[in-house]
Short mmCIF file of C-alpha atoms and ligand atoms in Angstrom, two decimals:
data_model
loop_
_atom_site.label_atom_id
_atom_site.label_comp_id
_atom_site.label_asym_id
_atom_site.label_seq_id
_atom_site.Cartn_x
_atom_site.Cartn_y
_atom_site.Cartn_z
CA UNK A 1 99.57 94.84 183.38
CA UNK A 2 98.58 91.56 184.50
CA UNK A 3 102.19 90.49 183.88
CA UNK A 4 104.88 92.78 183.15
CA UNK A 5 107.66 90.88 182.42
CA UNK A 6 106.05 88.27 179.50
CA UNK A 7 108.15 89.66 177.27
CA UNK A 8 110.80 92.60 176.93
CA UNK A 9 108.68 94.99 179.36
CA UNK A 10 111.75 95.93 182.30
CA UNK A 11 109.97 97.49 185.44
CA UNK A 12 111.72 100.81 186.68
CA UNK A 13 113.10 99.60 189.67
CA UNK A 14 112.12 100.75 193.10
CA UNK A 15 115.49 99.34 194.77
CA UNK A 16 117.97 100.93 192.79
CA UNK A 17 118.57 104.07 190.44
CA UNK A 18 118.69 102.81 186.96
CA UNK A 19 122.19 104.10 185.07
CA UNK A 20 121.91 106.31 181.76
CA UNK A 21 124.37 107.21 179.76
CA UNK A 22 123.73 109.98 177.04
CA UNK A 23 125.23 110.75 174.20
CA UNK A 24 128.58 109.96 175.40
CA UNK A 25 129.15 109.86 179.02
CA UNK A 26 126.94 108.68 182.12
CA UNK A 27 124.92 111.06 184.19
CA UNK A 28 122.55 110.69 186.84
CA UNK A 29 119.15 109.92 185.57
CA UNK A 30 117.17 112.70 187.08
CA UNK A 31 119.37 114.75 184.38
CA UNK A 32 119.28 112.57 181.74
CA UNK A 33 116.69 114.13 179.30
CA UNK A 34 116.47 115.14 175.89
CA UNK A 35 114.04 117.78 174.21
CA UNK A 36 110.50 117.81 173.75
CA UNK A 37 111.63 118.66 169.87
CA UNK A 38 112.79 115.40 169.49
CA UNK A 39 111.53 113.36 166.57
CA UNK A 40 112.02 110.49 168.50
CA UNK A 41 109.17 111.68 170.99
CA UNK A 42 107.29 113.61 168.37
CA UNK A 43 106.75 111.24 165.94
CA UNK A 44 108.66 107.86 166.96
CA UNK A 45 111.63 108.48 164.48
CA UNK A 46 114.49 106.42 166.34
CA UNK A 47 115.44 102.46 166.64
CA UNK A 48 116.57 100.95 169.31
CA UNK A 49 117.92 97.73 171.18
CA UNK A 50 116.80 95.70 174.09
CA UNK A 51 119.74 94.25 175.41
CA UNK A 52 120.58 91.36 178.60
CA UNK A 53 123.48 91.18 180.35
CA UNK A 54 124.32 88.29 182.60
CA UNK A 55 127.34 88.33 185.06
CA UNK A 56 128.22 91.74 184.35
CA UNK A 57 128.11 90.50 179.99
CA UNK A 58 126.05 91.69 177.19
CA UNK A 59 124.25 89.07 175.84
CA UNK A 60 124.89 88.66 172.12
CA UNK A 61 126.18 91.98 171.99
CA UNK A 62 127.42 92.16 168.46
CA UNK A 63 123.82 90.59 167.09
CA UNK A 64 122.12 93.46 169.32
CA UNK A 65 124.28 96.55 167.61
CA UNK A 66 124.42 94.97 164.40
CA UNK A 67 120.92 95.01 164.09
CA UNK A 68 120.92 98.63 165.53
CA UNK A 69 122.95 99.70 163.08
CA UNK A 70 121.33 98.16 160.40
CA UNK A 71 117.46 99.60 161.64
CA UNK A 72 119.43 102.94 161.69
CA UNK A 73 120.58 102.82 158.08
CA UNK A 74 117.03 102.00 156.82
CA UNK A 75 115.75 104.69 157.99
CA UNK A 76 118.72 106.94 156.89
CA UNK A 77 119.59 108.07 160.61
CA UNK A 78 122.83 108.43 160.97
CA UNK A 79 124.46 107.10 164.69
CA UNK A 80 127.37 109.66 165.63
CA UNK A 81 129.41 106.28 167.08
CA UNK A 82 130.70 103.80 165.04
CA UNK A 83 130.55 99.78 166.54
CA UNK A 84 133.33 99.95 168.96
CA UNK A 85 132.31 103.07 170.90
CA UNK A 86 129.01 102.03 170.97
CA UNK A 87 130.33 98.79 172.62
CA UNK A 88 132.43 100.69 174.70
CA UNK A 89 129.55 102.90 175.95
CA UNK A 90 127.51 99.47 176.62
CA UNK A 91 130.77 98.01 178.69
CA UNK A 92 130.76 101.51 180.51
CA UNK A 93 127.15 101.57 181.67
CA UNK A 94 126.75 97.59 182.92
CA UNK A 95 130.35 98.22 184.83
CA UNK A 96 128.11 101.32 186.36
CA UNK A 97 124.95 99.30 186.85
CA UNK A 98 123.55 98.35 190.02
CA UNK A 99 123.69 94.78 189.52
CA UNK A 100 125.29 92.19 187.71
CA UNK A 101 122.13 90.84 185.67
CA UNK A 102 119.87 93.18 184.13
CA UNK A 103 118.66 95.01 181.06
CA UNK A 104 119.79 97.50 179.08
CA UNK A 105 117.60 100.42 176.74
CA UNK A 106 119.48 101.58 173.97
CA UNK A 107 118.00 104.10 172.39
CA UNK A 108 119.06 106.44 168.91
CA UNK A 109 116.28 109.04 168.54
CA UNK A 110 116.54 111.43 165.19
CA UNK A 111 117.34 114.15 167.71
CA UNK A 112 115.60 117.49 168.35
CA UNK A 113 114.45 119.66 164.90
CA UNK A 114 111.39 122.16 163.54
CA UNK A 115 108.00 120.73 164.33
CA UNK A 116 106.95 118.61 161.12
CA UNK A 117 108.04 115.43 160.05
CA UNK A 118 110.45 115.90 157.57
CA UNK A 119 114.30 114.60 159.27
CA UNK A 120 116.16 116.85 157.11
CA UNK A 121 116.60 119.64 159.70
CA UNK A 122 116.84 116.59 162.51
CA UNK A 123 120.98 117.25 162.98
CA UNK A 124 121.61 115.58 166.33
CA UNK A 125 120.94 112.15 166.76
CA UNK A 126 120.46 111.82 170.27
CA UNK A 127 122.08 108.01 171.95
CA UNK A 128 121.29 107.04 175.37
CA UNK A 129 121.41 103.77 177.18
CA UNK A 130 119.42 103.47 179.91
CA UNK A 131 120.87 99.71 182.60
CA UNK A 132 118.17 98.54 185.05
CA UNK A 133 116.79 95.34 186.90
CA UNK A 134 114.80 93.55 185.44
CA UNK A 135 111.41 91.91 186.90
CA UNK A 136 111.49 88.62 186.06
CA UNK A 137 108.11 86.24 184.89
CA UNK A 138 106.23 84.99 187.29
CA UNK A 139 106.81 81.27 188.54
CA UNK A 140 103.02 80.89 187.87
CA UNK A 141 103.82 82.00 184.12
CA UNK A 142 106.93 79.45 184.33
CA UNK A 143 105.46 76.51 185.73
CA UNK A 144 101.74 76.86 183.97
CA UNK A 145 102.78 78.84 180.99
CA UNK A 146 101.32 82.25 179.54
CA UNK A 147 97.65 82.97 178.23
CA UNK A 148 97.76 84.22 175.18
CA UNK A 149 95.20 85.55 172.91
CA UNK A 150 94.75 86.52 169.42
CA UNK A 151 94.53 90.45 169.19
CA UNK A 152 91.99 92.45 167.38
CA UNK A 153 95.37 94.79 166.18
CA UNK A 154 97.19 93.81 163.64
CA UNK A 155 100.84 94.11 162.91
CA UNK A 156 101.82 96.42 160.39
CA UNK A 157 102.72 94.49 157.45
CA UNK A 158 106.19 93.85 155.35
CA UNK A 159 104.93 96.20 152.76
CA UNK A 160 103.99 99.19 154.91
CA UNK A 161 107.41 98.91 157.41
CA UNK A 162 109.65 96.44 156.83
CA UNK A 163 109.95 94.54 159.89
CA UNK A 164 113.36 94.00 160.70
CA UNK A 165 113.44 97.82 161.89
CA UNK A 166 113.04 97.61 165.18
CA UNK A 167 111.86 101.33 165.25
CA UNK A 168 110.41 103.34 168.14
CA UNK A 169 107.24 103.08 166.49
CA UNK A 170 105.29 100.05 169.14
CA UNK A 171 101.89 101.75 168.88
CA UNK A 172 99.79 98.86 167.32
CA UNK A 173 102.28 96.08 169.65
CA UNK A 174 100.87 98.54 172.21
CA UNK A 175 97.28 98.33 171.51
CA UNK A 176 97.57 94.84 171.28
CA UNK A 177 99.29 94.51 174.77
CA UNK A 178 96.36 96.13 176.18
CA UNK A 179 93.70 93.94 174.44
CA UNK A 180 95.39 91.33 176.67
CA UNK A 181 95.34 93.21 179.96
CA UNK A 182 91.91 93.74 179.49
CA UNK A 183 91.78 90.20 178.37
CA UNK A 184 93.04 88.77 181.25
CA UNK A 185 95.72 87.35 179.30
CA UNK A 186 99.76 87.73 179.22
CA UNK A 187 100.39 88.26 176.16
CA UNK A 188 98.78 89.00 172.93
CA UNK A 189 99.56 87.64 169.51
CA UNK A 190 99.71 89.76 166.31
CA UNK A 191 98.22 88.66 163.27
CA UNK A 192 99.64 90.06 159.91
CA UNK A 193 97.24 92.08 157.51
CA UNK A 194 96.94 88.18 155.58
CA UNK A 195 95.15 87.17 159.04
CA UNK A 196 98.69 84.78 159.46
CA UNK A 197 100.39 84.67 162.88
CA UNK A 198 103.73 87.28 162.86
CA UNK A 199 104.91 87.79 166.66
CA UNK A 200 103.86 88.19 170.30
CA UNK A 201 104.02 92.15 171.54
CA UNK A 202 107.71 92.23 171.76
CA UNK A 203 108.70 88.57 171.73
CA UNK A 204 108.50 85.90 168.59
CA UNK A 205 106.34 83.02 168.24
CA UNK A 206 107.44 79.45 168.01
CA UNK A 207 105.20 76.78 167.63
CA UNK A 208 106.08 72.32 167.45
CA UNK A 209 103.85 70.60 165.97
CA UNK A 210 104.50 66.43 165.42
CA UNK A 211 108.24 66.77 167.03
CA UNK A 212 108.67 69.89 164.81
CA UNK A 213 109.76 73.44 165.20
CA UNK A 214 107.74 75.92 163.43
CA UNK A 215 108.03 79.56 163.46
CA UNK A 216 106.81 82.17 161.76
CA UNK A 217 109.67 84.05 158.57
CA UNK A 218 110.30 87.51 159.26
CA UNK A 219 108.69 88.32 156.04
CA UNK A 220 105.57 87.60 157.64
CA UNK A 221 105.98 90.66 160.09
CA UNK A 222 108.03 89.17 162.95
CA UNK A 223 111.04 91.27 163.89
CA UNK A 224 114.32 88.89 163.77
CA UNK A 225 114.70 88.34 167.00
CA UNK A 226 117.97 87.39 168.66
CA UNK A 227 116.62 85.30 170.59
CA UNK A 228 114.95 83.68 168.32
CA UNK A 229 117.89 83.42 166.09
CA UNK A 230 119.37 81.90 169.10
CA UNK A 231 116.62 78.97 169.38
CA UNK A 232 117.09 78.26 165.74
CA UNK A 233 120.61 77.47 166.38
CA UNK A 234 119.93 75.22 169.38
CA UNK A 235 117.33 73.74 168.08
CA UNK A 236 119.57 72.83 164.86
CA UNK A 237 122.56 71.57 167.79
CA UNK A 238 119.94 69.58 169.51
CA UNK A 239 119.07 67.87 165.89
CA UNK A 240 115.59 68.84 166.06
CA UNK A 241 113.46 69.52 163.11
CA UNK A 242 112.57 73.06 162.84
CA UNK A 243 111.04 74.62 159.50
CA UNK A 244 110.31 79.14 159.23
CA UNK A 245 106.84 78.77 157.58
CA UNK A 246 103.51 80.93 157.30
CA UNK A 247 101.63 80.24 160.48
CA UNK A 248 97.40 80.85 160.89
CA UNK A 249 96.03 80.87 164.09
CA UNK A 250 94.48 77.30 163.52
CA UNK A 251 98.24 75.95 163.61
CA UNK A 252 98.74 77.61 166.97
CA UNK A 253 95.17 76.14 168.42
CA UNK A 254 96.32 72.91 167.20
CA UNK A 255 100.01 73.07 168.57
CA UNK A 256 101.45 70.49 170.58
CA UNK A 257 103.24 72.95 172.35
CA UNK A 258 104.04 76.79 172.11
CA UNK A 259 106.57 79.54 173.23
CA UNK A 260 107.16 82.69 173.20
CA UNK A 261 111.04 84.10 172.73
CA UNK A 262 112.37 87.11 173.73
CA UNK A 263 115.63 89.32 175.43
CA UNK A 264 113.37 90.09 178.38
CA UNK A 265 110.82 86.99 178.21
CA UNK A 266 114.08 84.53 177.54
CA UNK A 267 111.62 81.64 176.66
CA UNK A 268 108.06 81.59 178.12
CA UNK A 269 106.20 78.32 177.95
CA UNK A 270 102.30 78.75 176.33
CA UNK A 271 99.64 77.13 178.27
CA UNK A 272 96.84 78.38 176.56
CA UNK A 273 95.71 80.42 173.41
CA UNK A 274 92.42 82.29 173.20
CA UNK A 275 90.76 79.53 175.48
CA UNK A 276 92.22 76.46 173.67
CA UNK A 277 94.53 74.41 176.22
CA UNK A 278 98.37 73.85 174.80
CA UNK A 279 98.53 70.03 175.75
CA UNK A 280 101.98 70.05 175.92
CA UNK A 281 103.37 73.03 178.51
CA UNK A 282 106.07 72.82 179.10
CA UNK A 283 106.01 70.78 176.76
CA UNK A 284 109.29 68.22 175.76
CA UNK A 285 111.16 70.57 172.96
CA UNK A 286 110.33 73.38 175.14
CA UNK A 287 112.19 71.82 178.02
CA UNK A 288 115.18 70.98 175.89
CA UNK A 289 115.52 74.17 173.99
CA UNK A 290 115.05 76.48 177.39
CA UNK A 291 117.91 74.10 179.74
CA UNK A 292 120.08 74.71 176.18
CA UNK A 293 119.88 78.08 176.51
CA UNK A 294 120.16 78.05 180.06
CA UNK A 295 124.00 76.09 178.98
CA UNK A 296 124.39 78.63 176.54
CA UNK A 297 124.16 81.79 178.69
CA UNK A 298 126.21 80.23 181.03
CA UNK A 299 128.74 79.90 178.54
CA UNK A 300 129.14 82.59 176.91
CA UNK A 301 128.69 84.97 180.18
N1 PMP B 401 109.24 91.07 168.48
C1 PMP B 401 109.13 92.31 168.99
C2 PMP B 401 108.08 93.21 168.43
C3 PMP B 401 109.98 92.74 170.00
O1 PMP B 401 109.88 93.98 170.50
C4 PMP B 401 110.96 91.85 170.52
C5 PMP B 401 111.87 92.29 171.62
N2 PMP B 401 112.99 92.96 171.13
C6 PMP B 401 111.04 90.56 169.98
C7 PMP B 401 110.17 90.21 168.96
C8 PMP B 401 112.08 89.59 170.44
O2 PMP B 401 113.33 89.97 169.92
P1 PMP B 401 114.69 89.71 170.71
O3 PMP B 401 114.80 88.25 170.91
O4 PMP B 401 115.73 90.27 169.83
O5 PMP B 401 114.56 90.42 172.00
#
């Protein structure tokens, strides 16, 4: 990949052993498997969270497994932890990882049953949490912001999975990741079925246009990102206009400035977009959203 850590992509460290934790306590990863009957691996039936933590802190922890929990209960799976253990297991594996910044995996798969797709026979739900480094994006990426490009795969619409599920299923976000590798590009962004801009690969799109914030609604196939939430709420502190409104790719070849947001990404200045040049990157609202967030990590880690 030309660049791995765009967006919410961790590296498996070299350095250090990553920490799992599975399905209740924390074992060394070399044993920390689960079965090839898994629906989670047979057919991508699971959700699960990407997850920062800074200074040894989750990073909007309660947003993270609030969202889990609601993915989980569209899709009827049932998590064998209520909120606080799974907080608890979270606390247990960053006081166990190898560092004091990094990124955690957590992962609810439908758990190991008969070959065939129906979950009714699916009776343990299998929870793991995987803590690692994270490899951070590139200074070139900082300082001359990501090439994007427009990919070929589209995002699977509203209407065919709704999506604030943020289910194991990345297949087409996939694809399109690969269009860009082969692209020479960073990232790729998804268009929804409409031919209307919904979200990077695994990080949300904002675009300013005339001193305002535009991003893409959810509706339009863009998961509801924290971190995007996040911006949203700077962006309101910092008095600037911002507006959630259908997007085409002519808005973003016409934007003043773009960004990518994301757990892993944080926020990732746009330089370019299918060829077109982003005048603005890092462009002035960029600037002042990212050093807010910056202030706002600090603070709450
Ligand atoms: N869209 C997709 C498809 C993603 O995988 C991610 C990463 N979780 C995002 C957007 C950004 O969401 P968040 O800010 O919650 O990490």
């Amino acid at each position: 990949m030309a660049n791995p850590a765009i967006a919410n992509s961790p590296s498996l460290s070299t350095q250090a052993a990553p920490v799992c934790w599975l399905n209740g306590k924390l074992v060394a990863p070399e044993h920390a498997s689960v079965s090839v009957f898994d629906h989670g691996l047979l057919y991508g039936d699971g959700v699960f969270e990407g997850i920062r933590f800074y200074n040894g802190t989750a990073f909007r922890l309660q947003a993270h497994l609030e969202r889990l929990l609601l993915s989980a209960r569209a899709i009827a799976l049932d998590i064998p932890y209520a909120m606080e253990a799974l907080k608890q297991a979270v606390l247990e594996t960053i006081a166990a990882a190898p560092e004091q910044n990094g990124y955690l995996r957590m992962v609810v798969t439908r758990g190991p049953g008969p070959l065939g797709i129906d979950p009714s026979r699916c009776h343990s739900p299998q929870v793991f949490i995987i803590a690692d480094r994270l490899q951070l994006v590139s200074e070139r990426v900082r300082s001359e912001g990501a090439k994007v490009i427009i990919a070929a795969t589209r995002r699977l619409g509203a209407d065919g999975l709704d999506p604030r599920i943020k289910s194991l299923n990345y297949l087409n976000h996939i694809l399109a990741r690969m269009e860009a590798t082969h692209a020479g590009a960073d990232e790729a962004i998804l268009l929804n079925s409409a031919g209307r801009i919904a979200e990077g690969s695994a990080d949300n799109i904002f675009i300013v246009k005339k001193d305002e914030l535009l991003t893409p609604p959810v509706i339009e196939g863009a998961l509801d990102g924290i971190t995007r939430q996040v911006v949203l709420e700077l962006a309101e502190n910092l008095g600037i206009k911002f507006r959630e409104t259908p997007l085409a790719p002519y808005d973003l070849f016409t934007a003043d400035e773009c960004f990518l947001t994301g757990t892993g990404a944080e926020l990732i200045p746009v330089g370019r977009a299918d060829g077109r040049v982003i005048p603005q990157c890092p462009g002035p609202i960029y600037q002042r959203v990212s050093t807010a967030f910056k202030e706002l990590v600090k603070r709450e880690n």
